[in-house]
Steps between C-alpha positions, in 0.01 A plus 500: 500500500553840339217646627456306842850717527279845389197428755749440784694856399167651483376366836864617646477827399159563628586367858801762476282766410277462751811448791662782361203722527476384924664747727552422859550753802605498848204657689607650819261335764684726830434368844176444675421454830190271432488176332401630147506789299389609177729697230404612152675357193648677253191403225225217457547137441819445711602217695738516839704213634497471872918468539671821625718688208663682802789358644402243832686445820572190580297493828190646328230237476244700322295344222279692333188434198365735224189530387396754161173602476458757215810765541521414907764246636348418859785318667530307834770345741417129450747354770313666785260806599709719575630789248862580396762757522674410220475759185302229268509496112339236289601413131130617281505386139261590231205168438606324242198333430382863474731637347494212184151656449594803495698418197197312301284789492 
């Protein structure tokens, strides 16, 4: 039991090394007039959620989606075609997939 007790501190502590290693951003997106726009991220292997960190209106209906490719965010009004007037930001957070082999090498 002793040392089920050791492999599950060990495991811990590696998960909070890793987490504790992630940093997260909010990337200012700005208005666009069309329905997508591309902004470049602070570094590589990032990934953005698609929920606005600025503050919403209650009559704003605009959903948006975020797609990373390399250090690029490309992202896109998903509730119609149109583009917004709002000044978007999106949370970005360092890979953690990446960023756990990172720490290996």
């Amino acid at each position: 039991a002793e040392a089920r007790g050791s492999d599950i501190a060990t495991q811990v502590a590696e998960h909070l090394s890793t987490h504790a290693t992630l940093t997260c951003e909010t990337v200012q997106v700005g208005k666009n007039r069309e329905n997508s726009k591309q902004v470049t991220l602070p570094r590589a292997f990032m990934h953005c959620g698609s929920q606005p960190r600025n503050p919403q209106r209650p009559e704003w209906t605009d959903s948006f989606s975020a797609a990373v490719e390399g250090t690029v965010v490309t992202v896109r009004r998903s509730d119609n075609s149109d583009g917004w007037e709002q000044n978007l930001q999106l949370k970005c957070c360092d890979d953690e997939k990446h960023a756990a082999e990172n720490k290996e090498k």
